[in-house]
Short mmCIF file of C-alpha atoms and ligand atoms in Angstrom, two decimals:
data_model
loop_
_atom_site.label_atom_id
_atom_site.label_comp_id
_atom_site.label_asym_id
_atom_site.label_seq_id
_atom_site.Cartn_x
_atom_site.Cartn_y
_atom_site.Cartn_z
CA UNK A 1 7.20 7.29 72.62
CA UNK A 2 7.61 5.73 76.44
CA UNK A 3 5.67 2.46 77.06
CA UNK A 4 3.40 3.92 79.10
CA UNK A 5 2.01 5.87 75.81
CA UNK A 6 -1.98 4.99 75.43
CA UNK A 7 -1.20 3.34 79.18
CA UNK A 8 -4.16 4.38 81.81
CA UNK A 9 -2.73 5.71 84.90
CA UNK A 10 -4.33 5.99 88.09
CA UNK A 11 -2.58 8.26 90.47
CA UNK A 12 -3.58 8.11 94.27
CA UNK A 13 -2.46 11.03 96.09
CA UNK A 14 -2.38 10.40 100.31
CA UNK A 15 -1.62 13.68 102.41
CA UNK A 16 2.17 14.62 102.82
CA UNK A 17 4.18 17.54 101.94
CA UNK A 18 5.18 15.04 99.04
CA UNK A 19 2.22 15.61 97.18
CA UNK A 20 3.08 18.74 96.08
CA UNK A 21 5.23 16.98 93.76
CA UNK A 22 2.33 14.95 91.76
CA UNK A 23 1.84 18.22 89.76
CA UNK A 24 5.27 17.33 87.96
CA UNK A 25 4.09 13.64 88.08
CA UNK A 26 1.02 13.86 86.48
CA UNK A 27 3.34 15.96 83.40
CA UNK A 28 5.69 13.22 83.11
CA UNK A 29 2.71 10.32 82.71
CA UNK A 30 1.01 12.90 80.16
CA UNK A 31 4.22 13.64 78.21
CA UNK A 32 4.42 10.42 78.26
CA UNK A 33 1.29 9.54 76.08
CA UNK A 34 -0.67 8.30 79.06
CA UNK A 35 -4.29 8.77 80.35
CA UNK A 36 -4.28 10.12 83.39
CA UNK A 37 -6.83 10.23 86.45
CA UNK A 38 -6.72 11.12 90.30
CA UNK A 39 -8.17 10.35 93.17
CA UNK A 40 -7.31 12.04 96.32
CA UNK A 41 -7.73 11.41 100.15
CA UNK A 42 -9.47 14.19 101.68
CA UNK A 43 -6.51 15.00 103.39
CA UNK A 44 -4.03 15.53 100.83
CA UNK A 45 -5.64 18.34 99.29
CA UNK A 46 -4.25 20.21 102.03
CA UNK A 47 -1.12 20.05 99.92
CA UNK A 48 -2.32 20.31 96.35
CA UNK A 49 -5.52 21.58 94.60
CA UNK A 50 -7.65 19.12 92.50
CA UNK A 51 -7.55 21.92 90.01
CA UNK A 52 -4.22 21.78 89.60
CA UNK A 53 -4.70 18.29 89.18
CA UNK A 54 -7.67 18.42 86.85
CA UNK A 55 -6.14 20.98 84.50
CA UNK A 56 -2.54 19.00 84.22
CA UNK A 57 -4.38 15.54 83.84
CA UNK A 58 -7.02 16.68 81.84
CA UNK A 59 -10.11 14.87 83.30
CA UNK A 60 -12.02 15.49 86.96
CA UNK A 61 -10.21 14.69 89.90
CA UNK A 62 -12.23 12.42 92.02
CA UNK A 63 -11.52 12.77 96.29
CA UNK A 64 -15.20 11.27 98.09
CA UNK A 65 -17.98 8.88 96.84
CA UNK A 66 -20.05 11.17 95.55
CA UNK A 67 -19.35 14.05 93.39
CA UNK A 68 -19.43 17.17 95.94
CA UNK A 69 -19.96 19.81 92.82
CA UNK A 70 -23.20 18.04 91.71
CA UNK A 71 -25.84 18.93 93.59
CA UNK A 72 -27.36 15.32 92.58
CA UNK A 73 -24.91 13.50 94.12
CA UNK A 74 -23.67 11.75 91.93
CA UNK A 75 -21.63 8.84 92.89
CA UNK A 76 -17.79 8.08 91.90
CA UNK A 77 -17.54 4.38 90.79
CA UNK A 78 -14.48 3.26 92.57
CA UNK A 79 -14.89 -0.16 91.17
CA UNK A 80 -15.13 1.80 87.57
CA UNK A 81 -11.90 3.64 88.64
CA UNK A 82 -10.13 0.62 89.57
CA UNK A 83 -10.73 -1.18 86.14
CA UNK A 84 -9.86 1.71 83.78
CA UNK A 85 -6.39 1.58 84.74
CA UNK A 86 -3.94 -0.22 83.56
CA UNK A 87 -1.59 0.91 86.52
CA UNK A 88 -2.51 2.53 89.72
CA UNK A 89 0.02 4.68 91.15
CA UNK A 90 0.11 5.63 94.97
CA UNK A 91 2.25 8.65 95.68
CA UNK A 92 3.05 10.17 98.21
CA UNK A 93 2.51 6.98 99.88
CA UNK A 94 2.02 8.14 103.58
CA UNK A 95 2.65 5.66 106.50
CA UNK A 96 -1.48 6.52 107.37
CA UNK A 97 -2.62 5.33 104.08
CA UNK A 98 -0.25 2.39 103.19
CA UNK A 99 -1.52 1.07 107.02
CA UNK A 100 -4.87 1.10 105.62
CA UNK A 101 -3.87 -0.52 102.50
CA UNK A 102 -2.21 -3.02 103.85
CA UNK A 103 -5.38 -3.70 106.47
CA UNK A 104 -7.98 -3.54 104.37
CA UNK A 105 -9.06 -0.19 105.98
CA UNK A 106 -11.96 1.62 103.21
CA UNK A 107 -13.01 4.89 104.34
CA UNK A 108 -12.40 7.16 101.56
CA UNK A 109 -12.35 7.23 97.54
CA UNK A 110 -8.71 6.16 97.34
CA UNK A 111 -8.79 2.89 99.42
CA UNK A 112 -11.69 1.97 97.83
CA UNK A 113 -10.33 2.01 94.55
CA UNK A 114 -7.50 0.03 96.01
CA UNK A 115 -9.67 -2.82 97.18
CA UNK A 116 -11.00 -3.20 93.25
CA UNK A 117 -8.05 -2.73 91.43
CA UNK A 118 -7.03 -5.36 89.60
CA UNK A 119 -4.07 -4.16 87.71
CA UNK A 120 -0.48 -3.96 89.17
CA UNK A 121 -0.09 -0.99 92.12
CA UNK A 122 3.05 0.89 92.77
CA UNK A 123 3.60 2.97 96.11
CA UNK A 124 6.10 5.54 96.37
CA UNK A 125 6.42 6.10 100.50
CA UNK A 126 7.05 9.40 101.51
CA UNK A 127 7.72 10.26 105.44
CA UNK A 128 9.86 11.74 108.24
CA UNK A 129 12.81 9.09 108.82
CA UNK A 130 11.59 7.34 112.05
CA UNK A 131 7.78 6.89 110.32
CA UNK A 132 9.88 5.13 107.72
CA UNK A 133 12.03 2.93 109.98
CA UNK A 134 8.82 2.47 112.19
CA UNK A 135 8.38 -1.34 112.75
CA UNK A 136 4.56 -0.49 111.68
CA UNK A 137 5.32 1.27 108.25
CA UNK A 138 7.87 -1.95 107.73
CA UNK A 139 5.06 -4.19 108.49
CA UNK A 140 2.89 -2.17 106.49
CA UNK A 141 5.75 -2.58 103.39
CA UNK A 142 6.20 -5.93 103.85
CA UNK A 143 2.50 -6.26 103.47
CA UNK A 144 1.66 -4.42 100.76
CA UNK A 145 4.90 -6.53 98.65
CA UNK A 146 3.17 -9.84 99.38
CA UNK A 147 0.30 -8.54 98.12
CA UNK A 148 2.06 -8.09 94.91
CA UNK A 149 2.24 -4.46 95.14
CA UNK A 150 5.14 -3.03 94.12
CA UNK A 151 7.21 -0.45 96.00
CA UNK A 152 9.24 2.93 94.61
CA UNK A 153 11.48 3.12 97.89
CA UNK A 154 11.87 6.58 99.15
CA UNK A 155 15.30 8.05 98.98
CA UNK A 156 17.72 9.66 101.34
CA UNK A 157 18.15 13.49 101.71
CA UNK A 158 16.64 16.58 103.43
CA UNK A 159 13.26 16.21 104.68
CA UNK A 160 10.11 18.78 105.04
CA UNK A 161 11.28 18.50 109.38
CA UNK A 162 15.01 19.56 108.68
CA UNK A 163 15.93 16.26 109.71
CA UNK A 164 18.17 14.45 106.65
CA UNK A 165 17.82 10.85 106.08
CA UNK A 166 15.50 8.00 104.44
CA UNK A 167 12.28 9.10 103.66
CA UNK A 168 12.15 11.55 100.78
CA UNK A 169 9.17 10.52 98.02
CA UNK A 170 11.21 9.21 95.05
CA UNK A 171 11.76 12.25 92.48
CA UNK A 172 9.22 11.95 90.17
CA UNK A 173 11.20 11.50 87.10
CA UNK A 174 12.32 8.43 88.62
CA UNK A 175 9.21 7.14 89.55
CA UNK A 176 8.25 7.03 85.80
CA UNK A 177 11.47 5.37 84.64
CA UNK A 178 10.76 3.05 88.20
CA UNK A 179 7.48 2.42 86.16
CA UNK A 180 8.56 2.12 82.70
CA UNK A 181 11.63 -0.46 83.47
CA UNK A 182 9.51 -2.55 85.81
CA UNK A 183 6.53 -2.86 82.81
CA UNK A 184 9.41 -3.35 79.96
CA UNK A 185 11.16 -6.20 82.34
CA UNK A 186 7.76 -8.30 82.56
CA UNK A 187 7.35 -7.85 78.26
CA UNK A 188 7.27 -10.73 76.66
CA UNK A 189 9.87 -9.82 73.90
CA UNK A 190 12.46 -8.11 76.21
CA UNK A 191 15.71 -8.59 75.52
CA UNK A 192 14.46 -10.17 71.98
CA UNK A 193 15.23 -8.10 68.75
CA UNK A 194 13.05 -7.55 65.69
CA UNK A 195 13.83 -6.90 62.68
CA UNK A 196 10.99 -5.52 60.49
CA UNK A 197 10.86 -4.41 56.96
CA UNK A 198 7.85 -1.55 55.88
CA UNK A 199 6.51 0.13 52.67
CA UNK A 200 7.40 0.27 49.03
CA UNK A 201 11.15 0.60 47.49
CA UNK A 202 11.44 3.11 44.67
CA UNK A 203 13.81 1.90 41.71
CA UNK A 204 15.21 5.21 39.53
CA UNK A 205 14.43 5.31 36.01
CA UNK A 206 16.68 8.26 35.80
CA UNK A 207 17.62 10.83 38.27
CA UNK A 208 13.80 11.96 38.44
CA UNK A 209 11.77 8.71 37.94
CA UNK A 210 11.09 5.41 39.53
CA UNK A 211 8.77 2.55 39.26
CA UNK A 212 7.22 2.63 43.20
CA UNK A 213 3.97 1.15 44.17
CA UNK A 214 1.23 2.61 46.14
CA UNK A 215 2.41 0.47 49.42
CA UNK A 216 1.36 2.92 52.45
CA UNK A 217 4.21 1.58 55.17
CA UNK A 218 1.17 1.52 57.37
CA UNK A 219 1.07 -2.16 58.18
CA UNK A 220 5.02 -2.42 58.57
CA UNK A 221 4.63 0.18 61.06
CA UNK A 222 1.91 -0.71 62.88
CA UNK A 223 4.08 -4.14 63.71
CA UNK A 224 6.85 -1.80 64.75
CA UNK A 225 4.86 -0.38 67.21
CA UNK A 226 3.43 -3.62 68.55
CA UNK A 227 6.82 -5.52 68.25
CA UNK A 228 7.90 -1.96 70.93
CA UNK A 229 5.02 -2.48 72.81
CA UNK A 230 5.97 -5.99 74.04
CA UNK A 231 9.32 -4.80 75.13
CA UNK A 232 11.35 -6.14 71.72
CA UNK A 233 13.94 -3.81 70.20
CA UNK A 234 13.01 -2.77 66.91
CA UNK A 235 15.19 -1.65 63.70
CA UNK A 236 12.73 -0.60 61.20
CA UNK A 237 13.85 -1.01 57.62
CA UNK A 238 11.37 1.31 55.38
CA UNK A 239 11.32 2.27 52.24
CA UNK A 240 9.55 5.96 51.23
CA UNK A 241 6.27 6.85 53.10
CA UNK A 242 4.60 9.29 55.19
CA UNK A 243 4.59 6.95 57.94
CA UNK A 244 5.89 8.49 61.58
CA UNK A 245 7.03 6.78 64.50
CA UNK A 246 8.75 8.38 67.87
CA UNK A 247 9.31 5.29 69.99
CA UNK A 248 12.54 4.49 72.44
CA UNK A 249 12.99 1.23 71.19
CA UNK A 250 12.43 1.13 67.53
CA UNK A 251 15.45 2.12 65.38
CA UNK A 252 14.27 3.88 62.30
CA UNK A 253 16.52 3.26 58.71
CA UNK A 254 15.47 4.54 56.09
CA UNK A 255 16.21 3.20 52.72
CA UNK A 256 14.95 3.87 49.05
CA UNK A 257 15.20 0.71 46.55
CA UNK A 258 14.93 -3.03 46.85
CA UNK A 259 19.03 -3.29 46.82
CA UNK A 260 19.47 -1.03 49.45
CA UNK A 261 16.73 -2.36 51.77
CA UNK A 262 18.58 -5.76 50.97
CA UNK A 263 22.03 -4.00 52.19
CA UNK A 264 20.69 -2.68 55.66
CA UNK A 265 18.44 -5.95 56.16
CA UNK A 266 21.38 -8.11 55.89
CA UNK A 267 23.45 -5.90 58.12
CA UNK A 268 21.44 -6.48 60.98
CA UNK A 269 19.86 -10.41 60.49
CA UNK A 270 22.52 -12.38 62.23
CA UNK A 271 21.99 -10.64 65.59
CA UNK A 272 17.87 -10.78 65.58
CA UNK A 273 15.71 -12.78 66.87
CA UNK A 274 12.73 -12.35 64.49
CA UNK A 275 12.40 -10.85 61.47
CA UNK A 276 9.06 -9.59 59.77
CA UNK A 277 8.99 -8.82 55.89
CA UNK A 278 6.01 -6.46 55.13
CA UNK A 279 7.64 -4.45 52.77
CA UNK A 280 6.35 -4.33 49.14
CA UNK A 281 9.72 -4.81 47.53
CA UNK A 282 9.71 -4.02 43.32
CA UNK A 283 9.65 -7.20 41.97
CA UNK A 284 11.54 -5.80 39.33
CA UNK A 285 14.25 -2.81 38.32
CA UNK A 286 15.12 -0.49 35.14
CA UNK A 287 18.12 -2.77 33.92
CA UNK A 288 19.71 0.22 33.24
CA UNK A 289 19.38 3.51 35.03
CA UNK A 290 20.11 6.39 32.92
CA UNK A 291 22.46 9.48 33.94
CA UNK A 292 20.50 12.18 32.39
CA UNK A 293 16.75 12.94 33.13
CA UNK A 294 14.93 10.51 29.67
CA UNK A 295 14.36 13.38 27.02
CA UNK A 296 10.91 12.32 25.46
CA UNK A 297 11.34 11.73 21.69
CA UNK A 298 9.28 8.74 20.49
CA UNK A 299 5.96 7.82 21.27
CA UNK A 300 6.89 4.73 22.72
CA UNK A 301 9.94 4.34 25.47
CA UNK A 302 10.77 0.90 26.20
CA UNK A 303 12.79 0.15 29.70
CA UNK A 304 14.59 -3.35 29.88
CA UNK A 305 13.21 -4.78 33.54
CA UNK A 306 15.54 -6.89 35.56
CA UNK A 307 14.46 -9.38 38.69
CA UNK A 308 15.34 -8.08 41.90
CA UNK A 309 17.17 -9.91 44.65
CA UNK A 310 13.90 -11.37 46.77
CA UNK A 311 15.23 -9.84 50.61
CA UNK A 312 12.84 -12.65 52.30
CA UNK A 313 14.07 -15.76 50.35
CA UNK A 314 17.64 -15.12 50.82
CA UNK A 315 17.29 -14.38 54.75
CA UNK A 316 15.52 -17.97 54.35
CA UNK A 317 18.34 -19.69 52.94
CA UNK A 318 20.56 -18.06 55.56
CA UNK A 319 18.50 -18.76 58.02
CA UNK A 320 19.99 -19.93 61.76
CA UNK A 321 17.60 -19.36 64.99
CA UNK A 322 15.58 -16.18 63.71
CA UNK A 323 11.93 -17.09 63.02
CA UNK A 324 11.12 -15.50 59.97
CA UNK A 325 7.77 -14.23 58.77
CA UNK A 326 6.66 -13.39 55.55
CA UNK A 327 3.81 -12.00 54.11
CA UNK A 328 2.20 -13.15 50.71
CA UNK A 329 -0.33 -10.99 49.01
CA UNK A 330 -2.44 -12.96 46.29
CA UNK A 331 -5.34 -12.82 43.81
CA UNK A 332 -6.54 -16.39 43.31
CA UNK A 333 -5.35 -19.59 44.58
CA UNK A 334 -4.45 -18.31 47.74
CA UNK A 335 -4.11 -20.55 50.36
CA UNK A 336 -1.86 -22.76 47.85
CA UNK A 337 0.43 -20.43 46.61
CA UNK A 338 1.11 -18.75 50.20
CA UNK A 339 2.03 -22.34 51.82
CA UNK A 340 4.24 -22.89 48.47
CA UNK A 341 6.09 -19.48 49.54
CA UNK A 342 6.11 -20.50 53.04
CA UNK A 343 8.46 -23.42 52.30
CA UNK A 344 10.31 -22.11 48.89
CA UNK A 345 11.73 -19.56 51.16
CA UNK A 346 11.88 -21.24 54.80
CA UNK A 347 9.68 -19.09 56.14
CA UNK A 348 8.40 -20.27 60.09
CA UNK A 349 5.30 -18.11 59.30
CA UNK A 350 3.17 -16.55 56.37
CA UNK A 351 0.83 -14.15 56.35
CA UNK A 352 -2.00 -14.06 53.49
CA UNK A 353 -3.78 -11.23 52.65
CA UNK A 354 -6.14 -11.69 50.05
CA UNK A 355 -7.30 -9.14 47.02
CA UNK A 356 -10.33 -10.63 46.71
CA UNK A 357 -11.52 -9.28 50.37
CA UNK A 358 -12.52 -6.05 50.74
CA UNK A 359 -10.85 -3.83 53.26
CA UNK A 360 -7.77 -5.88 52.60
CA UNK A 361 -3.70 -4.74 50.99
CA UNK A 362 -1.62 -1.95 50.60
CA UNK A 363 -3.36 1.68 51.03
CA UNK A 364 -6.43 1.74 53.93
CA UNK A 365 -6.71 0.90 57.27
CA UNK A 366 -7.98 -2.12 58.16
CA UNK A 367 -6.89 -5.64 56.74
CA UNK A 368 -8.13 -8.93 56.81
CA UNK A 369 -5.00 -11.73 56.90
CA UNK A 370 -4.65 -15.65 57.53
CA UNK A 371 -1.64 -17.05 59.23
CA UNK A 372 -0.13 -20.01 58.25
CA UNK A 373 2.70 -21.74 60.64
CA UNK A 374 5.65 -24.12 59.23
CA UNK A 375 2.98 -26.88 60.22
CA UNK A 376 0.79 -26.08 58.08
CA UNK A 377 -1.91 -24.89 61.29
CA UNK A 378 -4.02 -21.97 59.30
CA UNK A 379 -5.40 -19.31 61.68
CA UNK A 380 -8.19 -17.12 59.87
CA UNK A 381 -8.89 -13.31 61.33
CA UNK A 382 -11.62 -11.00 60.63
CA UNK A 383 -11.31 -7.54 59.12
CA UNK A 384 -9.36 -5.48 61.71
CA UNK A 385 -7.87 -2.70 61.91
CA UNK A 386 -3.77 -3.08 60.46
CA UNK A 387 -3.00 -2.06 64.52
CA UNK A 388 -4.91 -5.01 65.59
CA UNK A 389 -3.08 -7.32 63.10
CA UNK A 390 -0.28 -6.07 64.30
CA UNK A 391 -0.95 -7.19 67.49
CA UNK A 392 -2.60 -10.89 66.53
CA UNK A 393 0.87 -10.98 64.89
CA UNK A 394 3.14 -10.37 67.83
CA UNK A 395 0.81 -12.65 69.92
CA UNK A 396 1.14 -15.52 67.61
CA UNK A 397 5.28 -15.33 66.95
CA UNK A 398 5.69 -14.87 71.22
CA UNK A 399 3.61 -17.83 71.46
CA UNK A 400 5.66 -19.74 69.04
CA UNK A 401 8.89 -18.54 70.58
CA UNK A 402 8.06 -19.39 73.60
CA UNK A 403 7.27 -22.83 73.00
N1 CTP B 1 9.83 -9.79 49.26
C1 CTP B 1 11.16 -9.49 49.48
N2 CTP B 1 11.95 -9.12 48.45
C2 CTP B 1 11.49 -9.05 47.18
C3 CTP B 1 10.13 -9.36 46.95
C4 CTP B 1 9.32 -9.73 48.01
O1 CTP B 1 11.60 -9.55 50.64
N3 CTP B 1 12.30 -8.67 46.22
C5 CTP B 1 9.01 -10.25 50.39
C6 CTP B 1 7.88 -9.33 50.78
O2 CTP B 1 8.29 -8.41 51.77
C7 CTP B 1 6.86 -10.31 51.32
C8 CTP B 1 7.10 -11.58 50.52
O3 CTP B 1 8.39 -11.44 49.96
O4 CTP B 1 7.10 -10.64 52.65
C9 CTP B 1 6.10 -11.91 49.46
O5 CTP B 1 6.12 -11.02 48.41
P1 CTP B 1 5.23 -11.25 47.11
O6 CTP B 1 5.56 -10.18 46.16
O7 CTP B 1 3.81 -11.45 47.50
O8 CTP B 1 5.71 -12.65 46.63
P2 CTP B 1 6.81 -13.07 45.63
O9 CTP B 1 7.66 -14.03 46.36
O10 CTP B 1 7.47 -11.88 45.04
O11 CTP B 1 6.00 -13.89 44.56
P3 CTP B 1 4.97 -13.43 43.43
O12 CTP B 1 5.33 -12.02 43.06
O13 CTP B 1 5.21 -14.42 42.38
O14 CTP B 1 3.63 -13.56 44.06
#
């Protein structure tokens, strides 16, 4: 999964031979998991069809203020446009429209949307060499940068004249990972690792049994996904579940009982920043674990239990820099016996879900969790979905990593 997965993308297509090359572009922001929608100049569909654009993107592509196909006339909300996306992508940039941009010039769909955009804008110039080196395209660049727009420089080689030299559109591979690197390096967690432990361990009974629980993994990887989404590097400790995730930066292990979820946690702790225990470790283990499948004989089979080691308490007494989160799921008494967990095992945060409220714990969807910082500061949420937790989660350990 890229970054830009569940990302709205805006791509504004100018007229230059360049645009031919959006079809490929608007595939790369789709493979990528992200909405797309276009808006053309008038001009550039010279050089590419809206239907080709409409089919690849999957939604109309919009080119003058009112819809020409609708005898009604209806009209295209720029201003609409502008605040669905979460990026808007110029490309081709041609030295015509980034003169307008960078003048406030509104005569068609595409500058429009411009002008009410408020999320960050790329351009990707494309041109014949001297357009590029013009001192009015430079102007124009230098413009549109301290504006806060953000420019894909075109790159040297042949050009549509014959001529060879600066000017070419950036491939469009490269303008995603342009894209993708610029969004990860403005993430709060960059260059910050998480380590994150998800779902329930199995411990054998024999070499067909276990005692498990009915932990779904959901919640564990929900935080993955958010921990990824804010530009942190993710290993993902999980125990057995159905749960998928295809992301660049989280780092799948898989692991089975509470021993060898201890193992792999350990490996990593000393070079994380933060780590999250979700998991639903057994509390406790067949003493001994027998060879042969258990033959059934009496009517009664007793199995000898034995503790296992708690994972979250002894990355608490090891503790060093990492801020360390737990989470504490109780019956009665539950503000109490959370904040007694919270500083048993040197935890910097706690997270309480309760039995007693509905929608809340292991299998569904949704939970409803209180946080509870080193300080004792309690922060109460509604029920949300475990996504949304995730997310109140990663806001509120940046925050307190930041300060
Ligand atoms: N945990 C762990 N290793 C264990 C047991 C629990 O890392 N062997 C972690 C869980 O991932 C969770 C936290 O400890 O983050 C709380 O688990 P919970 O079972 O609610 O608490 P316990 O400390 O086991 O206490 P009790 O069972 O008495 O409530």
């Amino acid at each position: 999964m890229s970054i830009l997965s569940g990302k709205n993308v805006l791509l504004g297509i100018s007229g230059g031979i360049a645009a031919y090359k959006t079809a490929s572009l608007v595939r790369l922001f789709i493979k990528a998991g992200a909405n797309v929608q276009v808006v053309m100049t008038p001009a550039s569909k010279e050089f590419i069809t809206p239907l080709t654009l409409s089919t690849l993107s999957k939604n109309p592509v919009h080119s003058s203020f009112t819809n020409e196909d609708d005898d009604n006339g209806v009209w295209n909300n720029h201003v609409d446009l502008g605040l669905w996306a979460d990026l808007f992508l110029v490309a081709p940039a041609t030295a015509n429209t980034m003169s307008k941009m960078a003048n406030g010039v509104c005569n068609n769909l595409l500058l429009a949307t411009y002008l009410s955009a408020k999320c960050p804008v790329y351009f990707a110039p494309a041109m014949d060499l001297d357009m590029y080196k013009h001192p009015t395209t430079l102007a124009s660049f230098e413009k549109l940068k301290r504006f806060g727009n953000i420019m894909i420089p075109a790159t040297s080689g042949e050009l549509a004249s014959g001529l060879v030299g600066e000017g070419r559109m950036a491939e469009p591979e490269d303008i995603v990972t342009f894209i993708e690197n610029d969004i990860v390096s403005k993430l709060p967690l960059k260059n910050k690792t998480v380590l994150i432990t998800a779902g329930p361990t199995y411990e054998a009974i024999d070499p067909v049994r276990f005692i498990g629980n009915h932990s779904s993994g959901k919640m564990g990887f929900e935080i993955a996904k958010a921990a990824a989404n804010l530009g942190a590097k993710v290993i993902l400790v999980t125990g057995p579940t159905n749960q998928n995730v295809s992301h660049s930066f989280i780092d799948v292990k898989a692991v089975v009982s509470a021993q060898n979820m201890y193992d792999e946690v350990h490996k990593h702790y000393q070079n994380v920043d933060v780590a999250i225990l979700s998991a639903a470790v057994a509390d406790y283990k067949p003493k001994e674990v027998a060879l042969q499948k258990i033959k059934k004989k009496d009517t009664t089979l007793t199995l000898q239990l034995e503790k296992t080691k708690d994972i979250l308490a002894s990355l608490g007494a090891i503790k060093t820099n990492q801020y360390l989160v737990g989470f504490a799921l109780e019956t009665n008494n539950e503000l109490e016996n959370a904040k007694g967990k919270l500083k048993r095992k040197n935890l910097n945060l706690i997270v309480l879900n309760s039995l007693n409220d509905k929608g809340a714990g292991f299998k569904g969807d949704t939970n409803k969790v209180t946080f509870i910082d080193k300080n004792e500061t309690i922060t109460e949420f509604q029920l949300k979905s475990k996504a949304e937790v995730a997310k109140d989660l990663l806001n509120k350990i940046t925050e307190q990593i930041d300060a």
